[in-house]
Amino acid sequence: MTGTLFAAVGSGGLVGFTLGLVGGGGSILATPLLLYVVGVAQPHIAIGTGALAVAANAFANFGSHALKGHVWWRCALVFAALGSVGALAGSTLGKSIDGAHLLFLFGLLMLVVGGLMVLPRRGASTTARPVDAKMCAMTAAVAVVAGAASGFFGIGGGFLIVPGLILATGMPTINAIGTSLLAVAAFGLATAFNYALSGMVDWQLAGEFIVGGIGGGLIGMLAATRLASYKNVLNRIFAALIFVVAGYVLYRSIGAFTLG
């Protein structure tokens, strides 16, 4: 029991630390850690539990961005509401897919996330778009697609939401990051709620994971200020970690196909 508690808090701390240190992408580690470190037996329970933990971490970070004025509230509320509908649909589909197949797709997604982290990030050179029918339609479409992907895989989806917000509205990157966190939290709650209806959330484990995530996030944010000049190096190191974990996830899921 003590070993499981330590593994859960430690794994949550690692996810929180990476989120605080390098930003988006850290939550992609939640499901593999719950499966292969904490010892959750069923992939769907790991995804449902991880979604709840991701939502809690996103809410914690959202508060600090909101206080700094980084949130475009109307966009945040509309994006979160529409995307939650997509998250409910995506999580419903995810629950119906065999766990081994879902993990295989999750491993492929990790490769994509790792690749995006390696790519150089361009500075925001966009200008805010006028609020017209075209902008609203694009925002709605991006929200539903991002929400569906988030719900299907049980991830935060910030790596999709941030560029999607910039594309649809032209908001600066820092505002897209702050605004996205409300959507990440909403998508995580919608996914966790859907999984909980099927008994696929371990509430105690989620609480332990969240406690670790809050502590790890604080340490990660402190470290980020000291290591700001090494941001690109940190991104590459973390991307390499994601590639390694993705390889292991794919190996285990393919092995499950063979055994099945």
PDB file of C-alpha atoms in Angstrom:
ATOM      1  CA  MET A   1       0.000   0.000   0.000  1.00  0.00           C
ATOM      2  CA  THR A   2       2.804   2.392   0.942  1.00  0.00           C
ATOM      3  CA  GLY A   3       4.653   1.474  -2.251  1.00  0.00           C
ATOM      4  CA  THR A   4       1.612   2.281  -4.387  1.00  0.00           C
ATOM      5  CA  LEU A   5       1.121   5.610  -2.582  1.00  0.00           C
ATOM      6  CA  PHE A   6       4.760   6.543  -3.145  1.00  0.00           C
ATOM      7  CA  ALA A   7       4.551   5.540  -6.822  1.00  0.00           C
ATOM      8  CA  ALA A   8       1.349   7.536  -7.352  1.00  0.00           C
ATOM      9  CA  VAL A   9       2.570  10.700  -5.622  1.00  0.00           C
ATOM     10  CA  GLY A  10       5.988  10.392  -7.268  1.00  0.00           C
ATOM     11  CA  SER A  11       4.503   9.868 -10.732  1.00  0.00           C
ATOM     12  CA  GLY A  12       2.154  12.810 -10.246  1.00  0.00           C
ATOM     13  CA  GLY A  13       5.117  14.866  -9.108  1.00  0.00           C
ATOM     14  CA  LEU A  14       7.029  13.982 -12.268  1.00  0.00           C
ATOM     15  CA  VAL A  15       4.129  15.030 -14.494  1.00  0.00           C
ATOM     16  CA  GLY A  16       3.663  18.265 -12.552  1.00  0.00           C
ATOM     17  CA  PHE A  17       7.389  18.961 -12.639  1.00  0.00           C
ATOM     18  CA  THR A  18       7.636  18.527 -16.402  1.00  0.00           C
ATOM     19  CA  LEU A  19       4.545  20.685 -16.942  1.00  0.00           C
ATOM     20  CA  GLY A  20       6.039  23.433 -14.793  1.00  0.00           C
ATOM     21  CA  LEU A  21       9.468  23.106 -16.381  1.00  0.00           C
ATOM     22  CA  VAL A  22       8.730  22.830 -20.109  1.00  0.00           C
ATOM     23  CA  GLY A  23       5.015  23.633 -20.372  1.00  0.00           C
ATOM     24  CA  GLY A  24       2.713  21.714 -22.732  1.00  0.00           C
ATOM     25  CA  GLY A  25       3.269  18.029 -23.362  1.00  0.00           C
ATOM     26  CA  GLY A  26       3.977  16.944 -19.803  1.00  0.00           C
ATOM     27  CA  SER A  27       0.549  15.404 -19.256  1.00  0.00           C
ATOM     28  CA  ILE A  28       1.214  12.894 -22.041  1.00  0.00           C
ATOM     29  CA  LEU A  29       3.234  10.935 -19.456  1.00  0.00           C
ATOM     30  CA  ALA A  30       0.307  10.492 -17.046  1.00  0.00           C
ATOM     31  CA  THR A  31      -1.192   7.362 -18.614  1.00  0.00           C
ATOM     32  CA  PRO A  32       2.120   5.468 -19.112  1.00  0.00           C
ATOM     33  CA  LEU A  33       3.182   6.283 -15.538  1.00  0.00           C
ATOM     34  CA  LEU A  34      -0.131   5.083 -14.126  1.00  0.00           C
ATOM     35  CA  LEU A  35       0.139   1.854 -16.108  1.00  0.00           C
ATOM     36  CA  TYR A  36       3.792   0.903 -15.830  1.00  0.00           C
ATOM     37  CA  VAL A  37       4.959   2.610 -12.609  1.00  0.00           C
ATOM     38  CA  VAL A  38       1.892   2.789 -10.381  1.00  0.00           C
ATOM     39  CA  GLY A  39       0.649  -0.567 -11.661  1.00  0.00           C
ATOM     40  CA  VAL A  40      -2.888   0.185 -12.889  1.00  0.00           C
ATOM     41  CA  ALA A  41      -3.963  -2.982 -14.675  1.00  0.00           C
ATOM     42  CA  GLN A  42      -6.555  -1.629 -17.113  1.00  0.00           C
ATOM     43  CA  PRO A  43      -5.677   1.032 -19.728  1.00  0.00           C
ATOM     44  CA  HIS A  44      -9.140   2.581 -19.546  1.00  0.00           C
ATOM     45  CA  ILE A  45      -8.861   3.151 -15.776  1.00  0.00           C
ATOM     46  CA  ALA A  46      -5.428   4.722 -16.289  1.00  0.00           C
ATOM     47  CA  ILE A  47      -6.855   7.059 -18.941  1.00  0.00           C
ATOM     48  CA  GLY A  48      -9.908   8.040 -16.868  1.00  0.00           C
ATOM     49  CA  THR A  49      -7.861   8.590 -13.720  1.00  0.00           C
ATOM     50  CA  GLY A  50      -5.166  10.473 -15.602  1.00  0.00           C
ATOM     51  CA  ALA A  51      -7.756  12.757 -17.217  1.00  0.00           C
ATOM     52  CA  LEU A  52      -8.972  13.857 -13.791  1.00  0.00           C
ATOM     53  CA  ALA A  53      -5.414  14.547 -12.628  1.00  0.00           C
ATOM     54  CA  VAL A  54      -4.668  16.525 -15.803  1.00  0.00           C
ATOM     55  CA  ALA A  55      -7.788  18.650 -15.231  1.00  0.00           C
ATOM     56  CA  ALA A  56      -6.701  19.476 -11.675  1.00  0.00           C
ATOM     57  CA  ASN A  57      -3.207  20.498 -12.785  1.00  0.00           C
ATOM     58  CA  ALA A  58      -4.652  22.644 -15.578  1.00  0.00           C
ATOM     59  CA  PHE A  59      -6.974  24.455 -13.152  1.00  0.00           C
ATOM     60  CA  ALA A  60      -4.043  25.183 -10.837  1.00  0.00           C
ATOM     61  CA  ASN A  61      -1.990  26.690 -13.661  1.00  0.00           C
ATOM     62  CA  PHE A  62      -5.007  28.508 -15.112  1.00  0.00           C
ATOM     63  CA  GLY A  63      -5.395  30.541 -11.925  1.00  0.00           C
ATOM     64  CA  SER A  64      -1.918  32.031 -12.162  1.00  0.00           C
ATOM     65  CA  HIS A  65      -2.386  32.951 -15.846  1.00  0.00           C
ATOM     66  CA  ALA A  66      -5.789  34.511 -15.132  1.00  0.00           C
ATOM     67  CA  LEU A  67      -4.308  36.698 -12.383  1.00  0.00           C
ATOM     68  CA  LYS A  68      -1.664  37.913 -14.848  1.00  0.00           C
ATOM     69  CA  GLY A  69      -4.313  38.859 -17.418  1.00  0.00           C
ATOM     70  CA  HIS A  70      -3.300  36.230 -19.974  1.00  0.00           C
ATOM     71  CA  VAL A  71      -6.809  34.843 -20.501  1.00  0.00           C
ATOM     72  CA  TRP A  72      -9.204  35.918 -23.257  1.00  0.00           C
ATOM     73  CA  TRP A  73     -12.331  35.039 -21.300  1.00  0.00           C
ATOM     74  CA  ARG A  74     -14.956  34.907 -24.044  1.00  0.00           C
ATOM     75  CA  CYS A  75     -12.772  32.693 -26.220  1.00  0.00           C
ATOM     76  CA  ALA A  76     -11.857  30.534 -23.220  1.00  0.00           C
ATOM     77  CA  LEU A  77     -15.477  29.945 -22.202  1.00  0.00           C
ATOM     78  CA  VAL A  78     -16.758  29.280 -25.724  1.00  0.00           C
ATOM     79  CA  PHE A  79     -13.812  27.015 -26.579  1.00  0.00           C
ATOM     80  CA  ALA A  80     -14.161  25.064 -23.321  1.00  0.00           C
ATOM     81  CA  ALA A  81     -17.927  24.612 -23.734  1.00  0.00           C
ATOM     82  CA  LEU A  82     -17.826  23.447 -27.357  1.00  0.00           C
ATOM     83  CA  GLY A  83     -14.714  21.344 -26.857  1.00  0.00           C
ATOM     84  CA  SER A  84     -16.272  19.567 -23.879  1.00  0.00           C
ATOM     85  CA  VAL A  85     -18.948  18.237 -26.222  1.00  0.00           C
ATOM     86  CA  GLY A  86     -16.149  16.852 -28.412  1.00  0.00           C
ATOM     87  CA  ALA A  87     -14.416  15.431 -25.316  1.00  0.00           C
ATOM     88  CA  LEU A  88     -17.566  13.570 -24.291  1.00  0.00           C
ATOM     89  CA  ALA A  89     -17.884  12.109 -27.799  1.00  0.00           C
ATOM     90  CA  GLY A  90     -14.182  11.237 -28.007  1.00  0.00           C
ATOM     91  CA  SER A  91     -14.102   9.591 -24.578  1.00  0.00           C
ATOM     92  CA  THR A  92     -17.213   7.578 -25.398  1.00  0.00           C
ATOM     93  CA  LEU A  93     -15.451   6.245 -28.488  1.00  0.00           C
ATOM     94  CA  GLY A  94     -12.264   5.609 -26.504  1.00  0.00           C
ATOM     95  CA  LYS A  95     -14.122   3.533 -23.917  1.00  0.00           C
ATOM     96  CA  SER A  96     -15.461   1.262 -26.651  1.00  0.00           C
ATOM     97  CA  ILE A  97     -12.015   0.423 -28.085  1.00  0.00           C
ATOM     98  CA  ASP A  98      -9.938  -2.492 -26.838  1.00  0.00           C
ATOM     99  CA  GLY A  99      -7.301  -1.340 -24.340  1.00  0.00           C
ATOM    100  CA  ALA A 100      -4.332  -2.725 -26.290  1.00  0.00           C
ATOM    101  CA  HIS A 101      -5.435  -1.028 -29.501  1.00  0.00           C
ATOM    102  CA  LEU A 102      -6.033   2.238 -27.645  1.00  0.00           C
ATOM    103  CA  LEU A 103      -2.541   2.107 -26.139  1.00  0.00           C
ATOM    104  CA  PHE A 104      -1.023   1.473 -29.563  1.00  0.00           C
ATOM    105  CA  LEU A 105      -2.710   4.619 -30.893  1.00  0.00           C
ATOM    106  CA  PHE A 106      -1.594   6.447 -27.732  1.00  0.00           C
ATOM    107  CA  GLY A 107       2.011   5.429 -28.433  1.00  0.00           C
ATOM    108  CA  LEU A 108       1.769   6.849 -31.954  1.00  0.00           C
ATOM    109  CA  LEU A 109       0.354  10.077 -30.516  1.00  0.00           C
ATOM    110  CA  MET A 110       3.345  10.313 -28.165  1.00  0.00           C
ATOM    111  CA  LEU A 111       5.673  10.176 -31.162  1.00  0.00           C
ATOM    112  CA  VAL A 112       3.782  13.099 -32.707  1.00  0.00           C
ATOM    113  CA  VAL A 113       3.977  15.124 -29.471  1.00  0.00           C
ATOM    114  CA  GLY A 114       7.694  14.414 -29.144  1.00  0.00           C
ATOM    115  CA  GLY A 115       8.242  15.519 -32.724  1.00  0.00           C
ATOM    116  CA  LEU A 116       6.353  18.766 -32.152  1.00  0.00           C
ATOM    117  CA  MET A 117       8.482  19.522 -29.101  1.00  0.00           C
ATOM    118  CA  VAL A 118      11.677  19.150 -31.138  1.00  0.00           C
ATOM    119  CA  LEU A 119      10.520  21.577 -33.818  1.00  0.00           C
ATOM    120  CA  PRO A 120      11.560  25.214 -33.281  1.00  0.00           C
ATOM    121  CA  ARG A 121       8.778  27.417 -31.976  1.00  0.00           C
ATOM    122  CA  ARG A 122       8.125  30.559 -33.936  1.00  0.00           C
ATOM    123  CA  GLY A 123       7.269  33.791 -32.206  1.00  0.00           C
ATOM    124  CA  ALA A 124       3.707  34.946 -32.461  1.00  0.00           C
ATOM    125  CA  SER A 125       3.408  37.309 -35.437  1.00  0.00           C
ATOM    126  CA  THR A 126      -0.351  37.069 -35.859  1.00  0.00           C
ATOM    127  CA  THR A 127      -2.855  39.848 -35.250  1.00  0.00           C
ATOM    128  CA  ALA A 128      -6.230  39.467 -33.602  1.00  0.00           C
ATOM    129  CA  ARG A 129      -8.963  38.566 -36.087  1.00  0.00           C
ATOM    130  CA  PRO A 130     -12.314  40.354 -36.204  1.00  0.00           C
ATOM    131  CA  VAL A 131     -15.123  38.528 -34.412  1.00  0.00           C
ATOM    132  CA  ASP A 132     -17.208  37.518 -37.408  1.00  0.00           C
ATOM    133  CA  ALA A 133     -19.000  34.389 -38.606  1.00  0.00           C
ATOM    134  CA  LYS A 134     -15.817  32.932 -40.161  1.00  0.00           C
ATOM    135  CA  MET A 135     -13.792  33.346 -36.974  1.00  0.00           C
ATOM    136  CA  CYS A 136     -16.573  31.874 -34.836  1.00  0.00           C
ATOM    137  CA  ALA A 137     -16.994  28.889 -37.159  1.00  0.00           C
ATOM    138  CA  MET A 138     -13.252  28.196 -37.185  1.00  0.00           C
ATOM    139  CA  THR A 139     -13.030  28.481 -33.405  1.00  0.00           C
ATOM    140  CA  ALA A 140     -15.962  26.096 -32.998  1.00  0.00           C
ATOM    141  CA  ALA A 141     -14.457  23.546 -35.381  1.00  0.00           C
ATOM    142  CA  VAL A 142     -11.030  23.630 -33.726  1.00  0.00           C
ATOM    143  CA  ALA A 143     -12.625  23.342 -30.267  1.00  0.00           C
ATOM    144  CA  VAL A 144     -14.660  20.258 -31.163  1.00  0.00           C
ATOM    145  CA  VAL A 145     -11.737  18.503 -32.877  1.00  0.00           C
ATOM    146  CA  ALA A 146      -9.302  19.286 -30.045  1.00  0.00           C
ATOM    147  CA  GLY A 147     -11.866  18.208 -27.458  1.00  0.00           C
ATOM    148  CA  ALA A 148     -12.546  14.944 -29.271  1.00  0.00           C
ATOM    149  CA  ALA A 149      -8.826  14.105 -29.431  1.00  0.00           C
ATOM    150  CA  SER A 150      -8.406  15.027 -25.770  1.00  0.00           C
ATOM    151  CA  GLY A 151     -11.327  12.843 -24.722  1.00  0.00           C
ATOM    152  CA  PHE A 152     -10.316   9.907 -26.913  1.00  0.00           C
ATOM    153  CA  PHE A 153      -6.789   9.699 -25.503  1.00  0.00           C
ATOM    154  CA  GLY A 154      -7.458  11.125 -22.040  1.00  0.00           C
ATOM    155  CA  ILE A 155      -4.830  13.851 -22.437  1.00  0.00           C
ATOM    156  CA  GLY A 156      -4.755  17.591 -21.828  1.00  0.00           C
ATOM    157  CA  GLY A 157      -4.410  18.396 -25.516  1.00  0.00           C
ATOM    158  CA  GLY A 158      -2.625  21.703 -25.019  1.00  0.00           C
ATOM    159  CA  PHE A 159      -0.305  20.927 -27.930  1.00  0.00           C
ATOM    160  CA  LEU A 160      -3.420  21.019 -30.155  1.00  0.00           C
ATOM    161  CA  ILE A 161      -5.380  23.745 -28.393  1.00  0.00           C
ATOM    162  CA  VAL A 162      -2.677  26.439 -28.299  1.00  0.00           C
ATOM    163  CA  PRO A 163      -1.930  26.489 -32.062  1.00  0.00           C
ATOM    164  CA  GLY A 164      -5.640  26.032 -32.735  1.00  0.00           C
ATOM    165  CA  LEU A 165      -6.509  29.156 -30.745  1.00  0.00           C
ATOM    166  CA  ILE A 166      -3.788  31.147 -32.490  1.00  0.00           C
ATOM    167  CA  LEU A 167      -4.995  29.967 -35.907  1.00  0.00           C
ATOM    168  CA  ALA A 168      -8.660  30.698 -35.208  1.00  0.00           C
ATOM    169  CA  THR A 169      -8.399  34.004 -33.327  1.00  0.00           C
ATOM    170  CA  GLY A 170      -4.910  35.408 -33.957  1.00  0.00           C
ATOM    171  CA  MET A 171      -4.292  35.874 -30.230  1.00  0.00           C
ATOM    172  CA  PRO A 172      -0.670  36.144 -28.965  1.00  0.00           C
ATOM    173  CA  THR A 173       0.991  32.918 -27.814  1.00  0.00           C
ATOM    174  CA  ILE A 174       1.012  33.822 -24.111  1.00  0.00           C
ATOM    175  CA  ASN A 175      -2.741  34.480 -24.250  1.00  0.00           C
ATOM    176  CA  ALA A 176      -3.303  31.218 -26.139  1.00  0.00           C
ATOM    177  CA  ILE A 177      -1.434  29.327 -23.412  1.00  0.00           C
ATOM    178  CA  GLY A 178      -3.424  30.953 -20.604  1.00  0.00           C
ATOM    179  CA  THR A 179      -6.736  30.601 -22.440  1.00  0.00           C
ATOM    180  CA  SER A 180      -6.043  26.976 -23.371  1.00  0.00           C
ATOM    181  CA  LEU A 181      -5.731  25.899 -19.746  1.00  0.00           C
ATOM    182  CA  LEU A 182      -9.446  26.411 -19.084  1.00  0.00           C
ATOM    183  CA  ALA A 183     -10.180  24.214 -22.087  1.00  0.00           C
ATOM    184  CA  VAL A 184      -7.659  21.573 -20.923  1.00  0.00           C
ATOM    185  CA  ALA A 185      -9.326  21.505 -17.509  1.00  0.00           C
ATOM    186  CA  ALA A 186     -12.824  21.322 -18.988  1.00  0.00           C
ATOM    187  CA  PHE A 187     -11.883  18.555 -21.418  1.00  0.00           C
ATOM    188  CA  GLY A 188     -10.240  16.574 -18.624  1.00  0.00           C
ATOM    189  CA  LEU A 189     -13.305  16.891 -16.409  1.00  0.00           C
ATOM    190  CA  ALA A 190     -15.635  15.889 -19.245  1.00  0.00           C
ATOM    191  CA  THR A 191     -13.481  12.852 -20.024  1.00  0.00           C
ATOM    192  CA  ALA A 192     -13.147  11.849 -16.368  1.00  0.00           C
ATOM    193  CA  PHE A 193     -16.916  12.240 -15.858  1.00  0.00           C
ATOM    194  CA  ASN A 194     -17.638  10.008 -18.842  1.00  0.00           C
ATOM    195  CA  TYR A 195     -15.177   7.362 -17.640  1.00  0.00           C
ATOM    196  CA  ALA A 196     -16.507   7.624 -14.078  1.00  0.00           C
ATOM    197  CA  LEU A 197     -19.997   6.740 -15.336  1.00  0.00           C
ATOM    198  CA  SER A 198     -18.515   3.404 -16.386  1.00  0.00           C
ATOM    199  CA  GLY A 199     -16.574   2.945 -13.137  1.00  0.00           C
ATOM    200  CA  MET A 200     -13.251   3.652 -14.858  1.00  0.00           C
ATOM    201  CA  VAL A 201     -11.814   6.249 -12.442  1.00  0.00           C
ATOM    202  CA  ASP A 202      -9.790   5.338  -9.351  1.00  0.00           C
ATOM    203  CA  TRP A 203     -10.653   8.319  -7.142  1.00  0.00           C
ATOM    204  CA  GLN A 204      -8.123   7.668  -4.380  1.00  0.00           C
ATOM    205  CA  LEU A 205      -5.331   7.160  -6.873  1.00  0.00           C
ATOM    206  CA  ALA A 206      -6.346  10.338  -8.708  1.00  0.00           C
ATOM    207  CA  GLY A 207      -6.144  12.284  -5.446  1.00  0.00           C
ATOM    208  CA  GLU A 208      -2.651  10.961  -4.720  1.00  0.00           C
ATOM    209  CA  PHE A 209      -1.543  11.747  -8.265  1.00  0.00           C
ATOM    210  CA  ILE A 210      -2.932  15.283  -8.016  1.00  0.00           C
ATOM    211  CA  VAL A 211      -1.157  15.960  -4.704  1.00  0.00           C
ATOM    212  CA  GLY A 212       2.138  14.921  -6.275  1.00  0.00           C
ATOM    213  CA  GLY A 213       1.392  16.995  -9.360  1.00  0.00           C
ATOM    214  CA  ILE A 214       0.809  20.184  -7.382  1.00  0.00           C
ATOM    215  CA  GLY A 215       4.101  19.796  -5.519  1.00  0.00           C
ATOM    216  CA  GLY A 216       6.015  18.852  -8.638  1.00  0.00           C
ATOM    217  CA  GLY A 217       4.500  21.758 -10.554  1.00  0.00           C
ATOM    218  CA  LEU A 218       5.718  24.281  -8.005  1.00  0.00           C
ATOM    219  CA  ILE A 219       9.247  22.868  -8.154  1.00  0.00           C
ATOM    220  CA  GLY A 220       9.126  22.786 -11.963  1.00  0.00           C
ATOM    221  CA  MET A 221       8.066  26.437 -12.202  1.00  0.00           C
ATOM    222  CA  LEU A 222      10.868  27.497  -9.855  1.00  0.00           C
ATOM    223  CA  ALA A 223      13.368  25.503 -11.898  1.00  0.00           C
ATOM    224  CA  ALA A 224      12.022  26.978 -15.148  1.00  0.00           C
ATOM    225  CA  THR A 225      12.916  30.508 -14.061  1.00  0.00           C
ATOM    226  CA  ARG A 226      16.496  29.460 -13.325  1.00  0.00           C
ATOM    227  CA  LEU A 227      16.859  27.404 -16.510  1.00  0.00           C
ATOM    228  CA  ALA A 228      15.025  29.753 -18.903  1.00  0.00           C
ATOM    229  CA  SER A 229      18.116  30.193 -21.080  1.00  0.00           C
ATOM    230  CA  TYR A 230      18.228  26.406 -21.611  1.00  0.00           C
ATOM    231  CA  LYS A 231      14.595  26.142 -22.727  1.00  0.00           C
ATOM    232  CA  ASN A 232      15.380  24.557 -26.111  1.00  0.00           C
ATOM    233  CA  VAL A 233      17.741  22.042 -24.527  1.00  0.00           C
ATOM    234  CA  LEU A 234      15.114  21.094 -21.948  1.00  0.00           C
ATOM    235  CA  ASN A 235      12.505  20.624 -24.679  1.00  0.00           C
ATOM    236  CA  ARG A 236      14.817  18.299 -26.587  1.00  0.00           C
ATOM    237  CA  ILE A 237      15.637  16.270 -23.493  1.00  0.00           C
ATOM    238  CA  PHE A 238      11.973  15.925 -22.640  1.00  0.00           C
ATOM    239  CA  ALA A 239      11.141  15.038 -26.262  1.00  0.00           C
ATOM    240  CA  ALA A 240      13.757  12.267 -26.088  1.00  0.00           C
ATOM    241  CA  LEU A 241      12.073  10.972 -22.921  1.00  0.00           C
ATOM    242  CA  ILE A 242       8.710  10.973 -24.695  1.00  0.00           C
ATOM    243  CA  PHE A 243      10.204   8.996 -27.612  1.00  0.00           C
ATOM    244  CA  VAL A 244      11.608   6.385 -25.221  1.00  0.00           C
ATOM    245  CA  VAL A 245       8.305   6.035 -23.361  1.00  0.00           C
ATOM    246  CA  ALA A 246       6.408   5.904 -26.674  1.00  0.00           C
ATOM    247  CA  GLY A 247       8.632   3.047 -27.820  1.00  0.00           C
ATOM    248  CA  TYR A 248       7.894   1.150 -24.617  1.00  0.00           C
ATOM    249  CA  VAL A 249       4.146   1.767 -24.905  1.00  0.00           C
ATOM    250  CA  LEU A 250       4.163   0.521 -28.505  1.00  0.00           C
ATOM    251  CA  TYR A 251       6.247  -2.516 -27.520  1.00  0.00           C
ATOM    252  CA  ARG A 252       3.857  -3.442 -24.707  1.00  0.00           C
ATOM    253  CA  SER A 253       0.731  -2.877 -26.793  1.00  0.00           C
ATOM    254  CA  ILE A 254       2.070  -4.923 -29.712  1.00  0.00           C
ATOM    255  CA  GLY A 255       2.973  -7.648 -27.227  1.00  0.00           C
ATOM    256  CA  ALA A 256      -0.623  -7.605 -25.999  1.00  0.00           C
ATOM    257  CA  PHE A 257      -1.805  -8.093 -29.603  1.00  0.00           C
ATOM    258  CA  THR A 258       0.448 -11.145 -29.919  1.00  0.00           C
ATOM    259  CA  LEU A 259      -0.708 -12.636 -26.618  1.00  0.00           C
ATOM    260  CA  GLY A 260      -4.302 -11.935 -27.524  1.00  0.00           C
TER     261      GLY A 260
END
